[in-house]
Amino acid sequence: MNKYFKIFLGLGVLVSLLTSYGLWRFNSSPRLGELGFLLIAVLLLFLVLVFQSLFVQSRKGLLILVLIESFFIFTFFYGSFSYWFLIGLLAWLVIGFFALRKSDNYLKEAKKIRFTYYVNPLVQGLLIGFVIFLSFMYAGIYQQVGSISYNIHEIFISGSAPAVRAFVPRFVPQMTVDSFIGSLIDAQLDDESSMLPESVTKNIPPEGLDKSVVDQIKTEFTTSIEEFTGVEISSQVNVVDYTYLLVNNFFRSLSERGMFPVIILFVIILIFLPLRLVTLVIRWPVAWVCMGVYQLLKKTGVLVIETQQVPKEVLLVNLKNEE
C-alpha cells in the first residue's frame, strides 16, 4: 500500500471527524466561536482533499479514501441521519470529482505547470459541493425539527446586513421593526431611484415633506405589511424576532396546505444562495493557503517539477512529391 495513501487515510479521517464535530457543535450552539472552529475544520478538510488528489495517483485508491472520509463526516449525525444528508453528500462527491477531473486534465495538457490553474477549479468545485451538502443537510434538519433554528436565523439576518444597508444605511439586526421601517422610508424619500410609488415621490417639494406627512406614509406602510403578513408589528419587536416569526408562520401555512416539499425546496434555496455568495469570496483565501502549502512542499523537495521530452507525432504534407 502506497505510504501516501496511509498518510492521507489518517489525515482524512481526522479532518472529517473535526468537520463533523464542528458542524454538530455549530448546529447545537451557533455562535461566533463555534463558527470559527467549523471554518478552521473545513479549511483543513479542503487542504487534505486538494493534496491527496496529487499524492494518491491511483484513482481507485482516491475513491476509497473519499468514501472513508465521507463515512466519518456522518459521525456526529448518526442519531439524526436523513436521506437529505446523504443526497447532499453524494452531490458534493460528484461535483468534487468533476472538478478534480478538470484539474487533472490541466496537469496532463499543460506545457508549463502553474499550480494556481490546478487548485482554483478544484477548490471552486469542492466549495460549491460543500454548499449544496449544507443546504440539503439543513433541509433534513428542518424536516425533523419542523421549524427554523432561531440562532441560525439570527446569523443569517446578521450575514445579510451589508446587503440590507444598501437600502437602509443604519440597519442593524437588533433594531426595532418600527425603526427599520422609518429608516427605510427616510432613505427612499432621499433617494432619486426610490422604490416608493411615483404617486408618493412626484409631489415631494425640494425642501422635503412635512414630518406629519412622512409619519403618515410610515403608518400606511406599516399597516400594509401587517395586512400582507397577518402579523401585527409591536413597537418593541426587533427585526430578527419579527422575521423569524414570519418565516415560521409562512412555512407552517404551507405545511397545512400539504405543500411540505415546497418548504424543503425553499429551505435549500434559502441556505444555498447566501452561502454561494460567501464562497465567491472565501475561495481565494482557501486557494492561497493551498498555494502556500504547495510552495512549502516544493522547497522541502516533497514535490518537484521536471521537464520531460515527450515524443509527439506531427502530420505534414509531403512537398517532395511536387518536384
PDB file of C-alpha atoms in Angstrom:
ATOM      1  CA  MET A   1       0.000   0.000   0.000  1.00  0.00           C
ATOM      2  CA  ASN A   2       1.377   3.431  -1.006  1.00  0.00           C
ATOM      3  CA  LYS A   3       2.743   5.314   2.024  1.00  0.00           C
ATOM      4  CA  TYR A   4       0.897   8.458   0.964  1.00  0.00           C
ATOM      5  CA  PHE A   5      -2.342   6.507   0.940  1.00  0.00           C
ATOM      6  CA  LYS A   6      -1.742   5.638   4.605  1.00  0.00           C
ATOM      7  CA  ILE A   7      -0.779   9.222   5.468  1.00  0.00           C
ATOM      8  CA  PHE A   8      -3.856  10.732   3.846  1.00  0.00           C
ATOM      9  CA  LEU A   9      -6.063   8.000   5.249  1.00  0.00           C
ATOM     10  CA  GLY A  10      -5.087   9.137   8.745  1.00  0.00           C
ATOM     11  CA  LEU A  11      -5.316  12.844   7.891  1.00  0.00           C
ATOM     12  CA  GLY A  12      -8.620  12.372   6.063  1.00  0.00           C
ATOM     13  CA  VAL A  13     -10.252  10.544   8.967  1.00  0.00           C
ATOM     14  CA  LEU A  14      -9.000  13.197  11.416  1.00  0.00           C
ATOM     15  CA  VAL A  15     -10.241  16.243   9.467  1.00  0.00           C
ATOM     16  CA  SER A  16     -13.534  14.502   8.630  1.00  0.00           C
ATOM     17  CA  LEU A  17     -14.131  13.920  12.339  1.00  0.00           C
ATOM     18  CA  LEU A  18     -13.211  17.548  13.078  1.00  0.00           C
ATOM     19  CA  THR A  19     -15.611  18.790  10.383  1.00  0.00           C
ATOM     20  CA  SER A  20     -18.413  16.538  11.601  1.00  0.00           C
ATOM     21  CA  TYR A  21     -17.849  17.694  15.182  1.00  0.00           C
ATOM     22  CA  GLY A  22     -17.652  21.336  14.048  1.00  0.00           C
ATOM     23  CA  LEU A  23     -20.986  21.063  12.226  1.00  0.00           C
ATOM     24  CA  TRP A  24     -22.632  19.351  15.189  1.00  0.00           C
ATOM     25  CA  ARG A  25     -21.208  21.923  17.592  1.00  0.00           C
ATOM     26  CA  PHE A  26     -22.331  24.843  15.426  1.00  0.00           C
ATOM     27  CA  ASN A  27     -25.829  23.382  14.966  1.00  0.00           C
ATOM     28  CA  SER A  28     -26.145  22.866  18.725  1.00  0.00           C
ATOM     29  CA  SER A  29     -24.962  26.358  19.610  1.00  0.00           C
ATOM     30  CA  PRO A  30     -24.472  28.619  16.562  1.00  0.00           C
ATOM     31  CA  ARG A  31     -22.139  31.287  17.902  1.00  0.00           C
ATOM     32  CA  LEU A  32     -19.054  33.062  16.610  1.00  0.00           C
ATOM     33  CA  GLY A  33     -16.609  30.743  18.401  1.00  0.00           C
ATOM     34  CA  GLU A  34     -18.301  27.623  17.032  1.00  0.00           C
ATOM     35  CA  LEU A  35     -18.361  29.155  13.557  1.00  0.00           C
ATOM     36  CA  GLY A  36     -14.618  29.859  13.771  1.00  0.00           C
ATOM     37  CA  PHE A  37     -13.916  26.259  14.806  1.00  0.00           C
ATOM     38  CA  LEU A  38     -16.038  24.985  11.920  1.00  0.00           C
ATOM     39  CA  LEU A  39     -14.285  27.209   9.366  1.00  0.00           C
ATOM     40  CA  ILE A  40     -10.849  26.000  10.511  1.00  0.00           C
ATOM     41  CA  ALA A  41     -12.001  22.374  10.323  1.00  0.00           C
ATOM     42  CA  VAL A  42     -13.403  22.882   6.812  1.00  0.00           C
ATOM     43  CA  LEU A  43     -10.179  24.601   5.688  1.00  0.00           C
ATOM     44  CA  LEU A  44      -8.129  21.628   6.934  1.00  0.00           C
ATOM     45  CA  LEU A  45     -10.538  19.249   5.187  1.00  0.00           C
ATOM     46  CA  PHE A  46     -10.115  21.118   1.913  1.00  0.00           C
ATOM     47  CA  LEU A  47      -6.317  21.068   2.238  1.00  0.00           C
ATOM     48  CA  VAL A  48      -6.391  17.295   2.654  1.00  0.00           C
ATOM     49  CA  LEU A  49      -8.813  16.841  -0.269  1.00  0.00           C
ATOM     50  CA  VAL A  50      -6.687  19.002  -2.592  1.00  0.00           C
ATOM     51  CA  PHE A  51      -3.325  17.412  -1.808  1.00  0.00           C
ATOM     52  CA  GLN A  52      -4.480  13.822  -1.534  1.00  0.00           C
ATOM     53  CA  SER A  53      -5.584  14.167  -5.156  1.00  0.00           C
ATOM     54  CA  LEU A  54      -1.925  14.880  -6.012  1.00  0.00           C
ATOM     55  CA  PHE A  55      -0.191  12.343  -3.786  1.00  0.00           C
ATOM     56  CA  VAL A  56      -2.542   9.390  -4.324  1.00  0.00           C
ATOM     57  CA  GLN A  57      -2.086   8.689  -8.019  1.00  0.00           C
ATOM     58  CA  SER A  58      -4.460   5.719  -8.176  1.00  0.00           C
ATOM     59  CA  ARG A  59      -7.997   6.934  -8.804  1.00  0.00           C
ATOM     60  CA  LYS A  60      -9.304   3.726  -7.236  1.00  0.00           C
ATOM     61  CA  GLY A  61      -7.277   4.462  -4.099  1.00  0.00           C
ATOM     62  CA  LEU A  62      -8.508   8.064  -4.102  1.00  0.00           C
ATOM     63  CA  LEU A  63     -12.115   6.903  -4.354  1.00  0.00           C
ATOM     64  CA  ILE A  64     -11.599   4.597  -1.370  1.00  0.00           C
ATOM     65  CA  LEU A  65     -10.144   7.498   0.619  1.00  0.00           C
ATOM     66  CA  VAL A  66     -13.052   9.795  -0.208  1.00  0.00           C
ATOM     67  CA  LEU A  67     -15.639   7.149   0.701  1.00  0.00           C
ATOM     68  CA  ILE A  68     -13.941   6.548   4.059  1.00  0.00           C
ATOM     69  CA  GLU A  69     -13.800  10.297   4.715  1.00  0.00           C
ATOM     70  CA  SER A  70     -17.474  10.601   3.779  1.00  0.00           C
ATOM     71  CA  PHE A  71     -18.324   7.860   6.258  1.00  0.00           C
ATOM     72  CA  PHE A  72     -16.639   9.775   9.084  1.00  0.00           C
ATOM     73  CA  ILE A  73     -18.426  13.007   8.103  1.00  0.00           C
ATOM     74  CA  PHE A  74     -21.560  11.217   9.375  1.00  0.00           C
ATOM     75  CA  THR A  75     -20.010  10.505  12.799  1.00  0.00           C
ATOM     76  CA  PHE A  76     -21.846  13.148  14.842  1.00  0.00           C
ATOM     77  CA  PHE A  77     -25.078  12.857  12.824  1.00  0.00           C
ATOM     78  CA  TYR A  78     -25.904   9.156  13.114  1.00  0.00           C
ATOM     79  CA  GLY A  79     -28.705   9.917  15.581  1.00  0.00           C
ATOM     80  CA  SER A  80     -30.313  12.436  13.227  1.00  0.00           C
ATOM     81  CA  PHE A  81     -29.456  10.838   9.885  1.00  0.00           C
ATOM     82  CA  SER A  82     -31.746  11.619   6.952  1.00  0.00           C
ATOM     83  CA  TYR A  83     -31.718  10.838   3.258  1.00  0.00           C
ATOM     84  CA  TRP A  84     -31.343  14.587   2.619  1.00  0.00           C
ATOM     85  CA  PHE A  85     -27.947  14.374   4.302  1.00  0.00           C
ATOM     86  CA  LEU A  86     -26.979  11.507   2.006  1.00  0.00           C
ATOM     87  CA  ILE A  87     -28.223  13.280  -1.144  1.00  0.00           C
ATOM     88  CA  GLY A  88     -26.203  16.372  -0.261  1.00  0.00           C
ATOM     89  CA  LEU A  89     -23.078  14.314   0.385  1.00  0.00           C
ATOM     90  CA  LEU A  90     -23.440  12.446  -2.922  1.00  0.00           C
ATOM     91  CA  ALA A  91     -23.853  15.757  -4.761  1.00  0.00           C
ATOM     92  CA  TRP A  92     -20.673  17.019  -3.083  1.00  0.00           C
ATOM     93  CA  LEU A  93     -18.777  13.888  -4.161  1.00  0.00           C
ATOM     94  CA  VAL A  94     -19.964  14.084  -7.770  1.00  0.00           C
ATOM     95  CA  ILE A  95     -19.169  17.794  -8.145  1.00  0.00           C
ATOM     96  CA  GLY A  96     -15.805  17.277  -6.433  1.00  0.00           C
ATOM     97  CA  PHE A  97     -14.815  14.504  -8.839  1.00  0.00           C
ATOM     98  CA  PHE A  98     -15.807  16.575 -11.874  1.00  0.00           C
ATOM     99  CA  ALA A  99     -13.664  19.423 -10.521  1.00  0.00           C
ATOM    100  CA  LEU A 100     -10.769  17.010  -9.950  1.00  0.00           C
ATOM    101  CA  ARG A 101     -11.111  15.719 -13.495  1.00  0.00           C
ATOM    102  CA  LYS A 102     -10.828  19.279 -14.815  1.00  0.00           C
ATOM    103  CA  SER A 103      -7.711  19.901 -12.711  1.00  0.00           C
ATOM    104  CA  ASP A 104      -6.197  16.574 -13.785  1.00  0.00           C
ATOM    105  CA  ASN A 105      -6.714  17.458 -17.442  1.00  0.00           C
ATOM    106  CA  TYR A 106      -4.799  20.690 -16.871  1.00  0.00           C
ATOM    107  CA  LEU A 107      -1.783  18.779 -15.480  1.00  0.00           C
ATOM    108  CA  LYS A 108      -1.868  16.391 -18.438  1.00  0.00           C
ATOM    109  CA  GLU A 109      -2.134  19.079 -21.112  1.00  0.00           C
ATOM    110  CA  ALA A 110      -0.134  21.986 -19.650  1.00  0.00           C
ATOM    111  CA  LYS A 111       3.339  22.528 -21.099  1.00  0.00           C
ATOM    112  CA  LYS A 112       4.322  24.684 -18.116  1.00  0.00           C
ATOM    113  CA  ILE A 113       2.730  23.962 -14.759  1.00  0.00           C
ATOM    114  CA  ARG A 114       1.054  26.775 -12.866  1.00  0.00           C
ATOM    115  CA  PHE A 115      -0.319  25.261  -9.673  1.00  0.00           C
ATOM    116  CA  THR A 116      -2.918  28.007  -9.342  1.00  0.00           C
ATOM    117  CA  TYR A 117      -4.604  26.688 -12.523  1.00  0.00           C
ATOM    118  CA  TYR A 118      -4.788  23.283 -10.878  1.00  0.00           C
ATOM    119  CA  VAL A 119      -6.020  24.355  -7.465  1.00  0.00           C
ATOM    120  CA  ASN A 120      -8.569  27.071  -8.398  1.00  0.00           C
ATOM    121  CA  PRO A 121     -11.124  24.885 -10.258  1.00  0.00           C
ATOM    122  CA  LEU A 122     -10.701  22.130  -7.676  1.00  0.00           C
ATOM    123  CA  VAL A 123     -11.303  24.453  -4.710  1.00  0.00           C
ATOM    124  CA  GLN A 124     -14.237  26.091  -6.501  1.00  0.00           C
ATOM    125  CA  GLY A 125     -15.861  22.726  -7.207  1.00  0.00           C
ATOM    126  CA  LEU A 126     -15.307  21.498  -3.652  1.00  0.00           C
ATOM    127  CA  LEU A 127     -16.813  24.697  -2.223  1.00  0.00           C
ATOM    128  CA  ILE A 128     -19.903  24.515  -4.445  1.00  0.00           C
ATOM    129  CA  GLY A 129     -20.366  20.871  -3.500  1.00  0.00           C
ATOM    130  CA  PHE A 130     -19.952  21.693   0.189  1.00  0.00           C
ATOM    131  CA  VAL A 131     -22.584  24.446  -0.023  1.00  0.00           C
ATOM    132  CA  ILE A 132     -25.017  22.023  -1.679  1.00  0.00           C
ATOM    133  CA  PHE A 133     -24.243  19.489   1.050  1.00  0.00           C
ATOM    134  CA  LEU A 134     -25.001  22.061   3.776  1.00  0.00           C
ATOM    135  CA  SER A 135     -28.226  23.109   2.021  1.00  0.00           C
ATOM    136  CA  PHE A 136     -29.553  19.550   1.957  1.00  0.00           C
ATOM    137  CA  MET A 137     -28.307  18.846   5.477  1.00  0.00           C
ATOM    138  CA  TYR A 138     -30.273  21.785   6.907  1.00  0.00           C
ATOM    139  CA  ALA A 139     -33.313  20.772   4.859  1.00  0.00           C
ATOM    140  CA  GLY A 140     -33.133  17.396   6.593  1.00  0.00           C
ATOM    141  CA  ILE A 141     -32.777  19.053   9.997  1.00  0.00           C
ATOM    142  CA  TYR A 142     -35.836  21.208   9.284  1.00  0.00           C
ATOM    143  CA  GLN A 143     -37.812  18.126   8.267  1.00  0.00           C
ATOM    144  CA  GLN A 144     -37.022  16.517  11.631  1.00  0.00           C
ATOM    145  CA  VAL A 145     -37.453  19.591  13.848  1.00  0.00           C
ATOM    146  CA  GLY A 146     -40.295  21.321  11.977  1.00  0.00           C
ATOM    147  CA  SER A 147     -39.011  24.856  12.494  1.00  0.00           C
ATOM    148  CA  ILE A 148     -36.080  27.095  11.675  1.00  0.00           C
ATOM    149  CA  SER A 149     -33.459  27.448  14.415  1.00  0.00           C
ATOM    150  CA  TYR A 150     -33.651  30.929  15.950  1.00  0.00           C
ATOM    151  CA  ASN A 151     -29.871  31.177  16.349  1.00  0.00           C
ATOM    152  CA  ILE A 152     -29.209  30.165  12.739  1.00  0.00           C
ATOM    153  CA  HIS A 153     -31.895  32.601  11.576  1.00  0.00           C
ATOM    154  CA  GLU A 154     -30.175  35.350  13.591  1.00  0.00           C
ATOM    155  CA  ILE A 155     -26.835  34.537  11.956  1.00  0.00           C
ATOM    156  CA  PHE A 156     -28.496  34.591   8.536  1.00  0.00           C
ATOM    157  CA  ILE A 157     -30.003  38.049   9.184  1.00  0.00           C
ATOM    158  CA  SER A 158     -26.677  39.327  10.524  1.00  0.00           C
ATOM    159  CA  GLY A 159     -24.882  37.978   7.458  1.00  0.00           C
ATOM    160  CA  SER A 160     -27.398  39.736   5.210  1.00  0.00           C
ATOM    161  CA  ALA A 161     -26.891  43.082   6.976  1.00  0.00           C
ATOM    162  CA  PRO A 162     -24.353  44.505   4.456  1.00  0.00           C
ATOM    163  CA  ALA A 163     -26.806  43.923   1.595  1.00  0.00           C
ATOM    164  CA  VAL A 164     -29.709  45.448   3.563  1.00  0.00           C
ATOM    165  CA  ARG A 165     -27.620  48.549   4.308  1.00  0.00           C
ATOM    166  CA  ALA A 166     -27.697  49.362   0.600  1.00  0.00           C
ATOM    167  CA  PHE A 167     -31.357  50.297   1.213  1.00  0.00           C
ATOM    168  CA  VAL A 168     -31.257  51.120   4.936  1.00  0.00           C
ATOM    169  CA  PRO A 169     -27.814  52.595   5.735  1.00  0.00           C
ATOM    170  CA  ARG A 170     -28.299  52.467   9.525  1.00  0.00           C
ATOM    171  CA  PHE A 171     -29.579  48.890   9.617  1.00  0.00           C
ATOM    172  CA  VAL A 172     -28.601  46.590  12.487  1.00  0.00           C
ATOM    173  CA  PRO A 173     -30.379  43.249  13.097  1.00  0.00           C
ATOM    174  CA  GLN A 174     -31.477  44.173  16.627  1.00  0.00           C
ATOM    175  CA  MET A 175     -33.181  47.451  15.644  1.00  0.00           C
ATOM    176  CA  THR A 176     -36.952  47.547  16.138  1.00  0.00           C
ATOM    177  CA  VAL A 177     -39.182  46.971  13.131  1.00  0.00           C
ATOM    178  CA  ASP A 178     -40.631  50.465  13.639  1.00  0.00           C
ATOM    179  CA  SER A 179     -37.142  51.970  13.399  1.00  0.00           C
ATOM    180  CA  PHE A 180     -36.348  49.822  10.367  1.00  0.00           C
ATOM    181  CA  ILE A 181     -39.484  50.962   8.523  1.00  0.00           C
ATOM    182  CA  GLY A 182     -38.800  54.578   9.457  1.00  0.00           C
ATOM    183  CA  SER A 183     -35.188  54.381   8.247  1.00  0.00           C
ATOM    184  CA  LEU A 184     -36.286  52.648   5.046  1.00  0.00           C
ATOM    185  CA  ILE A 185     -38.883  55.324   4.246  1.00  0.00           C
ATOM    186  CA  ASP A 186     -36.425  58.136   5.048  1.00  0.00           C
ATOM    187  CA  ALA A 187     -33.760  56.580   2.823  1.00  0.00           C
ATOM    188  CA  GLN A 188     -36.212  56.063  -0.038  1.00  0.00           C
ATOM    189  CA  LEU A 189     -37.554  59.617   0.164  1.00  0.00           C
ATOM    190  CA  ASP A 190     -33.982  60.899  -0.140  1.00  0.00           C
ATOM    191  CA  ASP A 191     -33.109  58.525  -2.981  1.00  0.00           C
ATOM    192  CA  GLU A 192     -33.651  59.613  -6.590  1.00  0.00           C
ATOM    193  CA  SER A 193     -34.048  55.974  -7.622  1.00  0.00           C
ATOM    194  CA  SER A 194     -36.606  55.362  -4.872  1.00  0.00           C
ATOM    195  CA  MET A 195     -38.677  52.179  -4.862  1.00  0.00           C
ATOM    196  CA  LEU A 196     -41.637  54.085  -3.433  1.00  0.00           C
ATOM    197  CA  PRO A 197     -44.629  54.591  -5.759  1.00  0.00           C
ATOM    198  CA  GLU A 198     -44.440  57.592  -8.067  1.00  0.00           C
ATOM    199  CA  SER A 199     -47.686  58.859  -6.527  1.00  0.00           C
ATOM    200  CA  VAL A 200     -45.727  59.385  -3.306  1.00  0.00           C
ATOM    201  CA  THR A 201     -42.469  60.782  -4.704  1.00  0.00           C
ATOM    202  CA  LYS A 202     -43.608  63.030  -7.580  1.00  0.00           C
ATOM    203  CA  ASN A 203     -45.116  65.679  -5.300  1.00  0.00           C
ATOM    204  CA  ILE A 204     -42.180  65.949  -2.892  1.00  0.00           C
ATOM    205  CA  PRO A 205     -41.074  69.605  -2.707  1.00  0.00           C
ATOM    206  CA  PRO A 206     -37.339  70.482  -2.778  1.00  0.00           C
ATOM    207  CA  GLU A 207     -37.330  71.213   0.958  1.00  0.00           C
ATOM    208  CA  GLY A 208     -38.806  67.761   1.669  1.00  0.00           C
ATOM    209  CA  LEU A 209     -42.098  66.566   3.087  1.00  0.00           C
ATOM    210  CA  ASP A 210     -43.597  67.777   6.319  1.00  0.00           C
ATOM    211  CA  LYS A 211     -42.945  65.432   9.265  1.00  0.00           C
ATOM    212  CA  SER A 212     -46.654  64.693   9.654  1.00  0.00           C
ATOM    213  CA  VAL A 213     -46.837  63.550   6.020  1.00  0.00           C
ATOM    214  CA  VAL A 214     -43.770  61.326   6.450  1.00  0.00           C
ATOM    215  CA  ASP A 215     -45.276  59.819   9.608  1.00  0.00           C
ATOM    216  CA  GLN A 216     -48.486  59.102   7.695  1.00  0.00           C
ATOM    217  CA  ILE A 217     -46.525  57.323   4.949  1.00  0.00           C
ATOM    218  CA  LYS A 218     -44.744  55.213   7.581  1.00  0.00           C
ATOM    219  CA  THR A 219     -48.051  54.335   9.255  1.00  0.00           C
ATOM    220  CA  GLU A 220     -49.656  53.327   5.955  1.00  0.00           C
ATOM    221  CA  PHE A 221     -46.595  51.258   5.026  1.00  0.00           C
ATOM    222  CA  THR A 222     -46.644  49.503   8.414  1.00  0.00           C
ATOM    223  CA  THR A 223     -50.363  48.761   8.036  1.00  0.00           C
ATOM    224  CA  SER A 224     -49.756  47.318   4.562  1.00  0.00           C
ATOM    225  CA  ILE A 225     -47.085  44.966   5.947  1.00  0.00           C
ATOM    226  CA  GLU A 226     -49.379  43.822   8.766  1.00  0.00           C
ATOM    227  CA  GLU A 227     -52.247  43.170   6.343  1.00  0.00           C
ATOM    228  CA  PHE A 228     -49.986  41.260   3.966  1.00  0.00           C
ATOM    229  CA  THR A 229     -48.287  39.108   6.614  1.00  0.00           C
ATOM    230  CA  GLY A 230     -51.135  38.813   9.105  1.00  0.00           C
ATOM    231  CA  VAL A 231     -48.669  39.549  11.923  1.00  0.00           C
ATOM    232  CA  GLU A 232     -49.007  42.720  13.986  1.00  0.00           C
ATOM    233  CA  ILE A 233     -45.915  44.897  14.418  1.00  0.00           C
ATOM    234  CA  SER A 234     -45.466  45.890  18.052  1.00  0.00           C
ATOM    235  CA  SER A 235     -43.350  48.886  18.991  1.00  0.00           C
ATOM    236  CA  GLN A 236     -40.659  46.818  20.754  1.00  0.00           C
ATOM    237  CA  VAL A 237     -40.238  43.797  18.446  1.00  0.00           C
ATOM    238  CA  ASN A 238     -36.898  43.745  16.629  1.00  0.00           C
ATOM    239  CA  VAL A 239     -36.136  42.719  13.054  1.00  0.00           C
ATOM    240  CA  VAL A 240     -34.702  39.301  13.968  1.00  0.00           C
ATOM    241  CA  ASP A 241     -37.705  38.292  16.102  1.00  0.00           C
ATOM    242  CA  TYR A 242     -40.260  39.581  13.615  1.00  0.00           C
ATOM    243  CA  THR A 243     -38.704  37.949  10.544  1.00  0.00           C
ATOM    244  CA  TYR A 244     -38.248  34.695  12.495  1.00  0.00           C
ATOM    245  CA  LEU A 245     -41.965  34.714  13.288  1.00  0.00           C
ATOM    246  CA  LEU A 246     -42.826  35.491   9.654  1.00  0.00           C
ATOM    247  CA  VAL A 247     -40.669  32.686   8.240  1.00  0.00           C
ATOM    248  CA  ASN A 248     -42.032  30.029  10.591  1.00  0.00           C
ATOM    249  CA  ASN A 249     -45.635  31.203  10.078  1.00  0.00           C
ATOM    250  CA  PHE A 250     -45.120  31.076   6.325  1.00  0.00           C
ATOM    251  CA  PHE A 251     -43.681  27.557   6.456  1.00  0.00           C
ATOM    252  CA  ARG A 252     -46.450  26.409   8.801  1.00  0.00           C
ATOM    253  CA  SER A 253     -49.142  27.697   6.439  1.00  0.00           C
ATOM    254  CA  LEU A 254     -47.525  25.882   3.512  1.00  0.00           C
ATOM    255  CA  SER A 255     -47.337  22.667   5.536  1.00  0.00           C
ATOM    256  CA  GLU A 256     -51.026  22.919   6.475  1.00  0.00           C
ATOM    257  CA  ARG A 257     -51.847  23.164   2.761  1.00  0.00           C
ATOM    258  CA  GLY A 258     -49.907  19.972   2.025  1.00  0.00           C
ATOM    259  CA  MET A 259     -47.007  21.831   0.422  1.00  0.00           C
ATOM    260  CA  PHE A 260     -44.195  20.483   2.610  1.00  0.00           C
ATOM    261  CA  PRO A 261     -41.956  19.660  -0.410  1.00  0.00           C
ATOM    262  CA  VAL A 262     -42.132  23.353  -1.333  1.00  0.00           C
ATOM    263  CA  ILE A 263     -40.874  24.219   2.162  1.00  0.00           C
ATOM    264  CA  ILE A 264     -37.913  21.872   1.789  1.00  0.00           C
ATOM    265  CA  LEU A 265     -37.078  23.379  -1.598  1.00  0.00           C
ATOM    266  CA  PHE A 266     -37.375  26.867  -0.126  1.00  0.00           C
ATOM    267  CA  VAL A 267     -35.037  25.954   2.766  1.00  0.00           C
ATOM    268  CA  ILE A 268     -32.480  24.547   0.320  1.00  0.00           C
ATOM    269  CA  ILE A 269     -32.567  27.710  -1.795  1.00  0.00           C
ATOM    270  CA  LEU A 270     -32.535  29.936   1.300  1.00  0.00           C
ATOM    271  CA  ILE A 271     -29.353  28.250   2.548  1.00  0.00           C
ATOM    272  CA  PHE A 272     -27.667  27.797  -0.836  1.00  0.00           C
ATOM    273  CA  LEU A 273     -27.877  31.319  -2.281  1.00  0.00           C
ATOM    274  CA  PRO A 274     -26.210  33.309   0.537  1.00  0.00           C
ATOM    275  CA  LEU A 275     -23.603  30.602   1.137  1.00  0.00           C
ATOM    276  CA  ARG A 276     -22.817  30.509  -2.581  1.00  0.00           C
ATOM    277  CA  LEU A 277     -22.161  34.250  -2.474  1.00  0.00           C
ATOM    278  CA  VAL A 278     -19.865  33.719   0.510  1.00  0.00           C
ATOM    279  CA  THR A 279     -17.858  31.070  -1.363  1.00  0.00           C
ATOM    280  CA  LEU A 280     -17.145  33.558  -4.152  1.00  0.00           C
ATOM    281  CA  VAL A 281     -15.129  35.481  -1.558  1.00  0.00           C
ATOM    282  CA  ILE A 282     -13.585  32.759   0.602  1.00  0.00           C
ATOM    283  CA  ARG A 283     -12.435  30.558  -2.289  1.00  0.00           C
ATOM    284  CA  TRP A 284      -9.473  32.898  -2.772  1.00  0.00           C
ATOM    285  CA  PRO A 285      -8.140  32.632   0.809  1.00  0.00           C
ATOM    286  CA  VAL A 286      -8.586  28.842   0.620  1.00  0.00           C
ATOM    287  CA  ALA A 287      -6.679  28.739  -2.679  1.00  0.00           C
ATOM    288  CA  TRP A 288      -3.937  30.975  -1.237  1.00  0.00           C
ATOM    289  CA  VAL A 289      -3.467  28.638   1.732  1.00  0.00           C
ATOM    290  CA  CYS A 290      -3.207  25.718  -0.704  1.00  0.00           C
ATOM    291  CA  MET A 291      -0.630  27.677  -2.704  1.00  0.00           C
ATOM    292  CA  GLY A 292       1.357  28.332   0.488  1.00  0.00           C
ATOM    293  CA  VAL A 293       1.414  24.618   1.349  1.00  0.00           C
ATOM    294  CA  TYR A 294       2.388  23.829  -2.251  1.00  0.00           C
ATOM    295  CA  GLN A 295       5.355  26.230  -2.112  1.00  0.00           C
ATOM    296  CA  LEU A 296       6.441  24.677   1.198  1.00  0.00           C
ATOM    297  CA  LEU A 297       6.285  21.173  -0.284  1.00  0.00           C
ATOM    298  CA  LYS A 298       8.349  22.330  -3.265  1.00  0.00           C
ATOM    299  CA  LYS A 299      11.029  23.931  -1.088  1.00  0.00           C
ATOM    300  CA  THR A 300      11.335  20.795   1.051  1.00  0.00           C
ATOM    301  CA  GLY A 301      11.652  18.635  -2.068  1.00  0.00           C
ATOM    302  CA  VAL A 302       8.477  16.644  -1.469  1.00  0.00           C
ATOM    303  CA  LEU A 303       7.048  17.957  -4.748  1.00  0.00           C
ATOM    304  CA  VAL A 304       9.281  18.551  -7.762  1.00  0.00           C
ATOM    305  CA  ILE A 305       8.652  19.773 -11.292  1.00  0.00           C
ATOM    306  CA  GLU A 306      10.588  18.001 -14.048  1.00  0.00           C
ATOM    307  CA  THR A 307      10.831  18.983 -17.696  1.00  0.00           C
ATOM    308  CA  GLN A 308      10.144  15.945 -19.879  1.00  0.00           C
ATOM    309  CA  GLN A 309      10.837  15.425 -23.555  1.00  0.00           C
ATOM    310  CA  VAL A 310       7.672  13.781 -24.782  1.00  0.00           C
ATOM    311  CA  PRO A 311       7.746  12.260 -28.304  1.00  0.00           C
ATOM    312  CA  LYS A 312       4.962  13.625 -30.463  1.00  0.00           C
ATOM    313  CA  GLU A 313       3.815  12.791 -33.992  1.00  0.00           C
ATOM    314  CA  VAL A 314       3.000  15.627 -36.406  1.00  0.00           C
ATOM    315  CA  LEU A 315       1.041  15.234 -39.648  1.00  0.00           C
ATOM    316  CA  LEU A 316       2.683  17.139 -42.550  1.00  0.00           C
ATOM    317  CA  VAL A 317       2.131  17.434 -46.293  1.00  0.00           C
ATOM    318  CA  ASN A 318       4.959  15.788 -48.248  1.00  0.00           C
ATOM    319  CA  LEU A 319       6.111  18.605 -50.537  1.00  0.00           C
ATOM    320  CA  LYS A 320       8.767  16.396 -52.159  1.00  0.00           C
ATOM    321  CA  ASN A 321       6.094  14.722 -54.275  1.00  0.00           C
ATOM    322  CA  GLU A 322       5.523  18.043 -56.102  1.00  0.00           C
ATOM    323  CA  GLU A 323       9.050  18.052 -57.559  1.00  0.00           C
TER     324      GLU A 323
END
